[in-house]
Every structure is written in structure tokens, then in C-alpha cells.
Short mmCIF file of C-alpha atoms and ligand atoms in Angstrom, two decimals:
data_model
loop_
_atom_site.label_atom_id
_atom_site.label_comp_id
_atom_site.label_asym_id
_atom_site.label_seq_id
_atom_site.Cartn_x
_atom_site.Cartn_y
_atom_site.Cartn_z
CA MET O 1 0.00 0.00 0.00
CA ARG O 2 1.44 3.36 -1.03
CA LEU O 3 1.26 6.32 1.34
CA PHE O 4 0.04 9.74 0.20
CA LEU O 5 -0.10 12.94 2.23
CA ASP O 6 -3.50 14.64 2.45
CA THR O 7 -2.59 18.30 2.81
CA ALA O 8 -1.94 21.53 0.95
CA SER O 9 0.78 22.55 3.39
CA VAL O 10 4.04 22.80 1.51
CA ASP O 11 5.96 22.73 4.81
CA GLU O 12 4.34 19.45 5.85
CA ILE O 13 4.94 17.97 2.41
CA ARG O 14 8.62 18.98 2.51
CA ALA O 15 9.01 17.48 5.99
CA ALA O 16 7.30 14.22 4.98
CA ALA O 17 9.12 13.98 1.64
CA LYS O 18 12.46 13.96 3.47
CA LEU O 19 11.48 10.68 5.12
CA GLY O 20 11.27 9.04 1.69
CA VAL O 21 8.00 7.21 2.36
CA ILE O 22 5.47 9.44 0.59
CA SER O 23 4.65 8.73 -3.03
CA GLY O 24 1.83 11.18 -3.73
CA VAL O 25 -0.31 14.02 -2.37
CA THR O 26 -4.05 14.72 -2.30
CA THR O 27 -5.41 18.22 -1.84
CA ASN O 28 -8.92 19.66 -1.68
CA PRO O 29 -10.44 23.14 -1.36
CA SER O 30 -10.77 22.84 2.42
CA LEU O 31 -7.10 21.98 2.79
CA TRP O 32 -6.23 24.82 0.39
CA ALA O 33 -8.30 27.28 2.46
CA LYS O 34 -6.69 26.00 5.66
CA GLU O 35 -3.32 27.10 4.28
CA GLY O 36 -4.67 30.61 3.68
CA GLY O 37 -5.58 30.26 -0.01
CA GLY O 38 -3.13 31.61 -2.59
CA ASP O 39 -2.98 30.62 -6.25
CA TYR O 40 -4.07 26.96 -6.41
CA ARG O 41 -2.01 26.26 -9.55
CA ASP O 42 1.15 27.68 -7.93
CA ILE O 43 0.59 25.55 -4.83
CA VAL O 44 -0.04 22.38 -6.85
CA LEU O 45 3.05 23.04 -8.99
CA GLU O 46 5.16 23.63 -5.89
CA ILE O 47 3.93 20.29 -4.52
CA CYS O 48 4.80 18.62 -7.87
CA GLY O 49 8.34 19.93 -7.41
CA ILE O 50 8.62 18.24 -4.00
CA VAL O 51 6.93 14.86 -4.52
CA ASP O 52 7.45 12.91 -7.73
CA GLY O 53 4.13 11.07 -7.83
CA PRO O 54 0.40 11.59 -8.37
CA ILE O 55 -0.76 14.97 -7.04
CA SER O 56 -4.56 15.31 -6.85
CA ALA O 57 -6.11 18.73 -7.49
CA GLU O 58 -9.85 19.30 -7.07
CA CYS O 59 -12.16 20.46 -9.86
CA LEU O 60 -15.04 22.76 -8.85
CA SER O 61 -17.27 23.10 -11.94
CA ARG O 62 -20.86 21.89 -11.51
CA ASP O 63 -21.82 21.23 -15.14
CA VAL O 64 -20.39 18.54 -17.41
CA GLU O 65 -18.91 20.81 -20.10
CA GLY O 66 -17.39 23.14 -17.52
CA LEU O 67 -16.01 20.21 -15.55
CA VAL O 68 -14.43 18.56 -18.59
CA GLU O 69 -12.81 21.87 -19.60
CA GLU O 70 -11.60 22.55 -16.05
CA ALA O 71 -10.21 19.01 -15.70
CA ARG O 72 -8.36 19.29 -19.02
CA ARG O 73 -6.88 22.63 -17.93
CA ILE O 74 -5.85 21.42 -14.46
CA SER O 75 -4.37 18.16 -15.76
CA SER O 76 -2.23 20.16 -18.22
CA TRP O 77 -0.48 21.91 -15.32
CA HIS O 78 1.97 19.02 -14.83
CA PRO O 79 2.23 15.37 -15.99
CA ASN O 80 1.76 14.19 -12.39
CA VAL O 81 -1.45 16.11 -11.76
CA VAL O 82 -4.55 13.98 -11.24
CA VAL O 83 -7.93 15.73 -11.29
CA LYS O 84 -10.22 15.14 -8.36
CA ILE O 85 -13.89 14.94 -9.27
CA PRO O 86 -16.77 14.31 -6.84
CA ILE O 87 -19.08 11.43 -7.72
CA ASP O 88 -22.55 12.47 -8.90
CA GLU O 89 -24.24 12.50 -12.33
CA VAL O 90 -22.11 15.42 -13.51
CA GLY O 91 -18.90 13.94 -12.13
CA LEU O 92 -19.56 10.49 -13.53
CA GLU O 93 -20.32 11.73 -17.06
CA ALA O 94 -17.28 14.01 -17.06
CA THR O 95 -15.07 11.17 -15.76
CA SER O 96 -16.30 8.79 -18.48
CA ARG O 97 -15.33 11.35 -21.10
CA LEU O 98 -12.05 12.37 -19.52
CA SER O 99 -10.84 8.80 -18.94
CA LYS O 100 -11.28 8.08 -22.67
CA GLU O 101 -8.97 11.03 -23.36
CA GLY O 102 -6.39 9.64 -20.96
CA VAL O 103 -6.97 12.23 -18.23
CA LYS O 104 -6.35 10.66 -14.83
CA VAL O 105 -9.27 11.14 -12.45
CA ASN O 106 -9.41 10.62 -8.70
CA MET O 107 -13.13 10.09 -8.05
CA THR O 108 -13.72 11.64 -4.68
CA LEU O 109 -16.41 11.88 -1.98
CA VAL O 110 -17.17 8.17 -2.39
CA PHE O 111 -19.28 6.85 0.48
CA SER O 112 -20.55 3.48 -0.80
CA ALA O 113 -19.33 0.44 -2.74
CA ASN O 114 -22.03 1.13 -5.36
CA GLN O 115 -20.57 4.56 -6.02
CA ALA O 116 -17.12 2.97 -6.21
CA LEU O 117 -18.33 0.43 -8.80
CA LEU O 118 -19.77 3.25 -10.92
CA ALA O 119 -16.51 5.19 -10.64
CA ALA O 120 -14.64 2.06 -11.75
CA HIS O 121 -16.82 1.69 -14.85
CA ALA O 122 -16.42 5.39 -15.67
CA GLY O 123 -12.68 4.72 -15.85
CA ALA O 124 -11.49 6.65 -12.80
CA THR O 125 -7.82 5.86 -12.23
CA TYR O 126 -8.29 6.33 -8.48
CA ILE O 127 -11.37 5.87 -6.29
CA SER O 128 -11.42 7.55 -2.88
CA PRO O 129 -13.77 6.18 -0.22
CA PHE O 130 -13.94 8.64 2.70
CA VAL O 131 -13.53 6.49 5.80
CA GLY O 132 -13.45 9.04 8.63
CA ARG O 133 -16.48 11.01 7.48
CA LEU O 134 -18.54 7.80 7.52
CA ASP O 135 -17.21 6.92 10.98
CA ASP O 136 -18.25 10.43 12.07
CA VAL O 137 -21.90 9.65 11.27
CA GLY O 138 -21.93 6.22 12.88
CA HIS O 139 -21.07 3.96 9.93
CA ARG O 140 -17.97 1.78 9.68
CA GLY O 141 -16.17 3.67 6.93
CA MET O 142 -13.56 1.00 6.38
CA ALA O 143 -16.32 -1.39 5.26
CA VAL O 144 -16.57 0.63 2.02
CA VAL O 145 -12.85 0.13 1.39
CA GLU O 146 -13.16 -3.61 2.10
CA GLU O 147 -16.22 -4.05 -0.14
CA THR O 148 -14.67 -2.01 -2.95
CA MET O 149 -11.46 -4.04 -2.84
CA GLN O 150 -13.42 -7.26 -3.00
CA ILE O 151 -15.44 -6.05 -6.00
CA LEU O 152 -12.39 -4.78 -7.91
CA GLU O 153 -10.53 -8.03 -7.28
CA CYS O 154 -13.53 -10.19 -8.17
CA TYR O 155 -13.88 -8.59 -11.59
CA HIS O 156 -10.18 -7.86 -12.17
CA LEU O 157 -10.88 -4.12 -12.45
CA PRO O 158 -7.72 -2.02 -12.77
CA ASN O 159 -8.78 1.03 -10.71
CA GLN O 160 -6.82 1.91 -7.59
CA VAL O 161 -8.48 2.53 -4.24
CA ILE O 162 -7.27 5.43 -2.11
CA ALA O 163 -8.45 5.01 1.49
CA ALA O 164 -9.16 8.67 2.30
CA SER O 165 -10.38 10.77 5.19
CA LEU O 166 -8.19 8.78 7.55
CA ARG O 167 -8.19 10.10 11.09
CA HIS O 168 -5.65 7.99 12.99
CA PRO O 169 -2.89 5.37 12.54
CA LEU O 170 -5.29 2.47 13.17
CA HIS O 171 -7.17 3.49 10.02
CA VAL O 172 -3.90 3.06 8.09
CA ILE O 173 -3.41 -0.48 9.41
CA GLU O 174 -7.02 -1.35 8.59
CA ALA O 175 -6.71 0.11 5.08
CA ALA O 176 -3.53 -1.93 4.48
CA MET O 177 -5.20 -5.09 5.77
CA ALA O 178 -8.17 -4.44 3.48
CA GLY O 179 -5.73 -4.35 0.57
CA ALA O 180 -6.22 -0.66 -0.35
CA HIS O 181 -3.71 0.38 -2.99
CA ILE O 182 -3.08 3.75 -1.32
CA ALA O 183 -3.79 5.46 2.00
CA THR O 184 -3.87 9.25 2.04
CA MET O 185 -3.45 10.86 5.42
CA PRO O 186 -2.77 14.11 7.25
CA TYR O 187 0.81 14.75 8.39
CA SER O 188 -0.25 14.16 12.02
CA VAL O 189 -1.39 10.62 11.15
CA LEU O 190 1.91 9.91 9.36
CA MET O 191 3.78 11.03 12.49
CA GLY O 192 1.41 8.92 14.59
CA MET O 193 2.46 5.88 12.52
CA LEU O 194 6.10 6.63 13.17
CA ARG O 195 6.22 7.44 16.84
CA HIS O 196 6.19 4.90 19.66
CA PRO O 197 7.09 5.66 23.29
CA LEU O 198 8.95 2.35 23.62
CA THR O 199 11.17 3.34 20.68
CA ASP O 200 12.02 6.62 22.44
CA VAL O 201 12.72 4.83 25.71
CA GLY O 202 14.77 2.21 23.83
CA ILE O 203 16.91 4.84 22.09
CA GLU O 204 17.57 6.66 25.38
CA ARG O 205 18.52 3.40 27.11
CA PHE O 206 20.90 2.36 24.30
CA LEU O 207 22.58 5.78 24.39
CA ALA O 208 22.95 5.67 28.18
CA ASP O 209 24.29 2.09 28.10
CA ALA O 210 26.71 2.95 25.29
CA GLU O 211 28.00 5.84 27.39
CA LYS O 212 28.37 3.47 30.38
CA ALA O 213 30.22 0.90 28.25
CA ALA O 214 32.54 3.54 26.80
CA LYS O 215 33.29 4.88 30.30
CA ALA O 216 34.10 1.37 31.52
CA ALA O 217 36.36 0.79 28.51
CA ARG O 218 38.17 4.09 29.18
CA ALA O 219 38.59 3.19 32.86
CA ARG O 220 40.06 -0.24 31.94
CA GLY O 221 42.43 1.47 29.48
CA LYS O 222 43.84 3.66 32.28
CA ARG O 223 44.77 0.67 34.43
C1 E4P W 1 -9.05 12.93 0.18
O1 E4P W 1 -8.66 13.00 -0.95
C2 E4P W 1 -9.61 14.06 0.95
O2 E4P W 1 -8.88 15.21 0.68
C3 E4P W 1 -9.54 13.85 2.43
O3 E4P W 1 -9.07 12.58 2.77
C4 E4P W 1 -10.73 14.31 3.19
O4 E4P W 1 -10.53 14.07 4.54
P1 E4P W 1 -11.38 14.77 5.70
O5 E4P W 1 -12.60 13.98 5.90
O6 E4P W 1 -10.48 14.70 6.89
O7 E4P W 1 -11.66 16.17 5.26
#
């Protein structure tokens, strides 16, 4: 399972990229607004310069012609840009057309396996079930990832599932166990995956013991 960062913060992306474990980035208008706005194209291009992998940028048009035009324009920004399109009648029709032209679509705001199946048939390269938002309203969001994976595997469909709207490191484990191709997560969740108090304690103990051992060796050398 590949790991993507779900943020529009260039600082977070730079910090995560240094670790060498991130292979893509997803953004959306809320994440863009959280960073104080700015020119979306400039931000997406800056991200493309940091991470060499799929970078999802959201389309906002609400009619098919407008959406197709917007998606073509956004996808021309950089070869790694993937257009994010919400699933509804407009999004599905636009995705069917765009996928035939070779435009890579990340079908977003997916909340059911039925929606995921439709996105697959429309030719979306990526399908993003939103796990956390379903959990928030009392449904088990990861079930949509599990069902979607089963359906794609059953019919040998080539689309890739991005487990999205992940809220904590346990979601990442569950997404990996469900066989999701990708998990996209906030920087805080990535750090949550990395950190463990026993690792910190272990490092401190090894350093202290190494110091003790070196001291003992020095003392023996003096004799
Ligand atoms: C994914 O592509 C979305 O940007 C994201 O995962 C949404 O997550 P949220 O529910 O935390 O806003």
C-alpha cells in the first residue's frame, strides 16, 4: 500500500518527503483554504516539485462541459497532476469522457461500494472512499474500502483505491489489511504511525548504556 499525504501545506509535504515514504499528495479546497488560499495552480506546482508522484487537485465546476474543460486545464499543469472529481451524475459523465482522453481522475467523496463500482466503470484511475467522514456519522467507513477491494478483485478491475479521510494510525493499518492500494493521510497521522514511546525509551537506554560501556572501557584502558 502506497502512502500519500492529504494536505496543501508545503511545509508538511517537505518534511514528509524527506522521510522518503510518501509517493503522492491529495489536496482539496478545504485543505487549500486552511493554508490561507493563494494561487491553487502555484501551490499544486510547488507540490509537484517536491513529490514525484500523483498529485490530486480538485475540480469545482458543476456542469459537465465546464467540468471537462476545467479538468483538461488542471491536468495540463503538470504530468503528475490527477484531477479530483466528486461522484454524482455530472462527475460520472465528465469522468467517463475524460478517462477516454487519458486524463487521470481521482473520483472523490465516495461513500458506498455502489458509487465505487460506478466510478470504476467510468474509468477513474483512483477511487477515494472517505472512511473518517462515515465513521463520524456512525457507519464503519472502512467497510466501504473492504467491499470495494473485494469487488475490484472479483472482476479484475484495474482502478486503484485510495483510502481517504483517515483520522488515525489504526485506520492506516485497517486500510492496508483491506488491501487498499493507497492510503492518504494528514501529516499528524503519518507522524502517529512513526512514533512509539517504547522506541524513544529504547533509544535513550541504548545511548545511556553505550555511554556506560565507553566509560568502563576508558577506565580499563587507564589501568
Ligand atoms: C481525500 O482526498 C480528501 O482530501 C480527504 O481525505 C478528506 O478528509 P477529511 O474527511 O479529513 O476532510
